[in-house]
Short mmCIF file of C-alpha atoms and ligand atoms in Angstrom, two decimals:
data_model
loop_
_atom_site.label_atom_id
_atom_site.label_comp_id
_atom_site.label_asym_id
_atom_site.label_seq_id
_atom_site.Cartn_x
_atom_site.Cartn_y
_atom_site.Cartn_z
CA MET E 1 -4.37 3.25 -0.46
CA THR E 2 -4.96 -0.06 1.14
CA GLY E 3 -2.72 -3.26 1.40
CA LEU E 4 1.23 -3.59 1.75
CA ALA E 5 1.21 0.38 -0.30
CA GLY E 6 -0.65 1.97 3.18
CA ARG E 7 1.71 -0.02 6.03
CA PHE E 8 4.42 1.32 3.64
CA PHE E 9 2.82 5.31 3.23
CA ALA E 10 1.28 4.97 7.03
CA SER E 11 5.10 4.34 8.54
CA ALA E 12 5.99 6.94 6.42
CA LEU E 13 4.11 9.74 7.40
CA ILE E 14 4.58 8.92 11.09
CA TYR E 15 8.49 8.83 10.45
CA ALA E 16 8.06 12.43 8.98
CA VAL E 17 5.74 13.57 11.98
CA LEU E 18 8.98 12.00 14.57
CA GLY E 19 11.82 13.90 12.28
CA MET E 20 10.31 16.79 11.96
CA SER E 21 9.40 16.94 15.56
CA LEU E 22 13.34 16.41 15.97
CA GLY E 23 14.29 18.77 13.49
CA LEU E 24 11.80 22.09 15.53
CA LEU E 25 13.77 20.24 18.95
CA MET E 26 17.07 21.12 17.26
CA GLY E 27 16.45 25.02 15.85
CA ILE E 28 14.27 25.36 19.16
CA THR E 29 17.55 23.55 21.15
CA LYS E 30 20.20 24.98 18.55
CA ASP E 31 21.84 21.90 19.11
CA HIS E 32 22.97 20.38 15.98
CA THR E 33 24.53 17.65 16.50
CA GLN E 34 21.18 15.34 16.14
CA MET E 35 21.47 16.20 12.26
CA PRO E 36 21.97 12.95 10.71
CA THR E 37 19.82 11.33 12.07
CA HIS E 38 17.14 13.23 11.65
CA ALA E 39 17.86 13.78 8.09
CA HIS E 40 17.64 9.89 7.48
CA LEU E 41 14.36 10.21 9.89
CA LEU E 42 13.05 11.95 7.05
CA LEU E 43 15.35 11.05 4.26
CA ILE E 44 14.17 7.33 4.26
CA GLY E 45 11.63 7.59 6.53
CA TRP E 46 9.49 10.00 5.37
CA VAL E 47 10.97 10.28 1.29
CA SER E 48 12.28 6.98 -0.06
CA PHE E 49 8.94 4.98 2.16
CA THR E 50 6.75 6.89 0.40
CA LEU E 51 7.68 6.96 -2.78
CA ILE E 52 8.14 2.63 -1.84
CA GLY E 53 4.51 3.63 -1.13
CA PHE E 54 2.90 4.45 -4.20
CA PHE E 55 5.20 2.00 -6.09
CA TYR E 56 2.97 -0.28 -4.77
CA HIS E 57 -0.34 1.58 -5.02
CA LEU E 58 0.66 1.80 -9.08
CA PHE E 59 1.52 -1.49 -9.89
CA PRO E 60 -1.10 -3.97 -7.03
CA GLU E 61 0.38 -7.27 -8.47
CA ARG E 62 3.84 -6.65 -7.37
CA ALA E 63 2.18 -5.76 -3.76
CA SER E 64 0.63 -8.92 -3.26
CA SER E 65 4.56 -11.04 -3.80
CA ARG E 66 5.49 -12.82 -0.68
CA TRP E 67 8.42 -11.49 -0.63
CA ALA E 68 6.72 -8.05 -0.78
CA ASN E 69 5.48 -8.25 2.89
CA VAL E 70 8.96 -9.27 4.03
CA HIS E 71 10.41 -5.94 2.35
CA PHE E 72 7.64 -4.09 4.51
CA TRP E 73 8.91 -5.67 8.15
CA LEU E 74 12.42 -6.56 6.53
CA ALA E 75 13.08 -1.96 5.97
CA GLN E 76 10.96 -0.83 9.26
CA ALA E 77 13.50 -3.14 11.37
CA SER E 78 16.54 -2.15 9.73
CA ILE E 79 15.13 2.26 9.83
CA LEU E 80 14.60 1.87 13.46
CA VAL E 81 17.66 0.23 14.00
CA LEU E 82 19.62 2.44 11.89
CA ILE E 83 17.77 5.30 13.61
CA ALA E 84 18.42 4.02 16.92
CA GLY E 85 22.07 3.73 15.96
CA LEU E 86 22.95 7.06 14.45
CA ALA E 87 21.00 8.49 18.15
CA GLN E 88 23.80 7.03 20.16
CA ILE E 89 26.27 7.60 17.91
CA PHE E 90 25.50 11.44 17.77
CA ALA E 91 24.49 11.09 21.49
CA GLY E 92 28.14 10.48 22.35
CA TYR E 93 27.63 6.77 22.31
CA GLU E 94 29.88 4.12 20.67
CA SER E 95 28.05 1.10 21.86
CA GLY E 96 25.16 2.95 18.16
CA GLU E 97 27.84 1.71 15.28
CA LEU E 98 26.97 -1.59 16.16
CA PHE E 99 23.07 -1.26 15.54
CA ALA E 100 24.02 1.78 12.95
CA ALA E 101 25.85 -1.50 11.08
CA VAL E 102 23.40 -3.70 10.57
CA GLY E 103 20.27 -1.51 10.42
CA SER E 104 22.17 -0.53 7.48
CA ILE E 105 22.62 -4.23 5.89
CA GLY E 106 19.76 -4.41 6.32
CA LEU E 107 18.12 -1.50 4.75
CA LEU E 108 20.14 -2.73 2.48
CA ILE E 109 19.38 -6.18 1.45
CA SER E 110 15.60 -4.54 1.87
CA THR E 111 16.44 -2.20 -0.53
CA VAL E 112 17.65 -5.26 -2.84
CA LEU E 113 14.95 -7.10 -2.33
CA PHE E 114 12.94 -3.89 -3.85
CA ALA E 115 14.76 -3.62 -6.77
CA ILE E 116 14.36 -7.38 -7.62
CA ILE E 117 10.91 -7.51 -6.66
CA ALA E 118 9.94 -3.87 -8.45
CA TRP E 119 11.76 -4.42 -11.55
CA PRO E 120 9.36 -6.92 -13.74
CA ALA E 121 6.77 -3.77 -13.65
CA PHE E 122 8.15 -1.50 -15.84
CA GLY E 123 9.58 -4.38 -18.55
CA ARG E 124 7.93 -7.41 -20.18
CA GLY E 125 10.49 -9.39 -17.67
CA HIS E 126 9.81 -12.79 -16.83
CA ALA E 127 9.05 -12.10 -12.67
CA PRO E 128 11.16 -13.71 -10.02
CA LEU E 129 9.87 -13.05 -6.77
C1 LIG O 201 9.58 20.55 10.74
C2 LIG O 201 10.48 20.66 10.00
C3 LIG O 201 12.15 20.84 9.91
C4 LIG O 201 12.64 21.03 10.82
C5 LIG O 201 12.25 22.17 12.02
C6 LIG O 201 14.21 20.57 10.25
C7 LIG O 201 15.09 21.96 11.34
C8 LIG O 201 16.14 21.14 10.31
C9 LIG O 201 17.88 21.99 11.50
C10 LIG O 201 17.61 22.48 12.22
C11 LIG O 201 19.05 21.26 10.42
C12 LIG O 201 20.16 21.54 10.76
C13 LIG O 201 20.58 22.30 9.86
C14 LIG O 201 22.20 22.76 9.77
O1 LIG O 201 22.78 22.33 10.73
O2 LIG O 201 23.09 23.01 9.37
C15 LIG O 201 17.97 20.42 9.82
C16 LIG O 201 18.53 20.17 8.48
C17 LIG O 201 18.13 19.16 7.36
N1 LIG O 201 17.19 18.42 7.09
FE1 LIG O 201 15.61 18.88 7.99
N2 LIG O 201 14.31 20.22 9.42
C18 LIG O 201 13.27 19.89 8.59
C19 LIG O 201 11.97 19.46 7.36
C20 LIG O 201 13.29 19.10 6.86
C21 LIG O 201 12.46 17.51 5.57
C22 LIG O 201 11.26 18.05 5.11
C23 LIG O 201 13.34 16.93 5.29
C24 LIG O 201 13.53 16.26 3.87
C25 LIG O 201 12.30 15.76 3.78
C26 LIG O 201 14.76 17.45 5.67
C27 LIG O 201 15.67 17.60 5.17
C28 LIG O 201 17.14 18.20 5.71
C29 LIG O 201 18.88 17.64 6.07
C30 LIG O 201 19.20 16.18 4.01
C31 LIG O 201 20.10 18.11 6.34
C32 LIG O 201 20.97 17.80 6.59
C33 LIG O 201 21.60 18.80 5.92
C34 LIG O 201 22.23 19.12 5.63
O3 LIG O 201 23.32 17.62 5.17
O4 LIG O 201 24.09 20.49 5.54
N3 LIG O 201 13.89 17.82 7.14
N4 LIG O 201 16.69 20.29 9.65
C1 LIG O 202 21.81 2.07 4.12
C2 LIG O 202 20.90 3.67 4.52
C3 LIG O 202 21.81 5.06 4.54
C4 LIG O 202 23.22 4.74 4.64
C5 LIG O 202 24.14 3.96 5.50
C6 LIG O 202 23.85 6.51 4.99
C7 LIG O 202 24.87 6.86 5.71
C8 LIG O 202 24.95 8.23 6.05
C9 LIG O 202 26.49 9.02 6.43
C10 LIG O 202 27.30 7.23 7.09
C11 LIG O 202 26.43 10.26 5.66
C12 LIG O 202 27.48 10.88 6.33
C13 LIG O 202 26.75 11.31 7.73
C14 LIG O 202 27.84 12.11 8.25
O1 LIG O 202 28.52 12.76 7.71
O2 LIG O 202 27.51 12.87 9.31
C15 LIG O 202 25.12 10.30 5.17
C16 LIG O 202 25.29 11.60 4.97
C17 LIG O 202 23.65 11.88 3.93
N1 LIG O 202 23.47 10.65 3.66
FE1 LIG O 202 22.71 9.27 4.42
N2 LIG O 202 22.94 7.38 4.41
C18 LIG O 202 21.47 6.00 3.95
C19 LIG O 202 20.28 6.04 2.75
C20 LIG O 202 20.60 8.15 2.46
C21 LIG O 202 18.87 8.24 1.70
C22 LIG O 202 18.00 7.02 1.07
C23 LIG O 202 19.43 9.43 1.73
C24 LIG O 202 18.12 10.50 0.70
C25 LIG O 202 16.89 9.84 0.34
C26 LIG O 202 20.28 10.30 2.34
C27 LIG O 202 20.58 11.40 2.19
C28 LIG O 202 21.76 11.58 2.79
C29 LIG O 202 22.50 12.77 3.51
C30 LIG O 202 21.83 14.24 2.85
C31 LIG O 202 23.56 13.29 3.58
C32 LIG O 202 24.02 14.55 4.02
C33 LIG O 202 23.24 15.11 5.01
C34 LIG O 202 24.21 14.38 7.30
O3 LIG O 202 25.18 14.99 6.83
O4 LIG O 202 23.49 14.18 7.62
N3 LIG O 202 21.15 8.72 3.01
N4 LIG O 202 24.97 9.07 5.05
#
């Protein structure tokens, strides 16, 4: 797995290690207040980004789109901002709400962009991006 697919998968591995470490820490300390941070780090970072990595691996012509690179960087920036926001919110800092809002909107936009990039892969339609 190389190129954009490899980069998505490599990032997913990093989020897997971070998310599971947080889960383990939650288990050891018996303090589960960061559960949503843990859940989203793993479900978006590890699970979703792995699926995206495999998609781009299976459809390399979709990964070669300039917009696919935009998708990668927007998704990475957004998850980092969202996770920073969630971590602050569940640590009791209201300042995290702005981060969570910006990160969530960024992730949603990146997902819409991914849908537009990916759509032609399973149809015979015209590739818009
Ligand atoms: C080393 C591995 C992991 C450890 C030690 C761990 C630990 C934990 C702990 C302690 C909780 C809190 C449970 C509670 O308060 O009810 C939790 C919740 C959760 N974990 Fe993990 N976890 C691990 C891996 C994963 C993975 C790989 C995923 C997803 C791919 C995941 C997804 C979730 C979700 C979604 C919740 C919330 C469940 C709910 O809403 O009740 N975890 N985990
Ligand atoms: C922009 C992206 C997302 C936003 C803004 C978001 C937002 C939220 C919110 C507000 C909650 C409730 C948390 C609470 O009650 O404390 C939640 C829970 C949950 N979400 Fe998401 N979510 C996102 C993406 C995802 C994705 C991609 C998955 C799965 C692949 C997912 C799986 C879950 C699960 C399993 C829960 C229940 C566990 C928990 O309470 O932490 N979410 N999400």
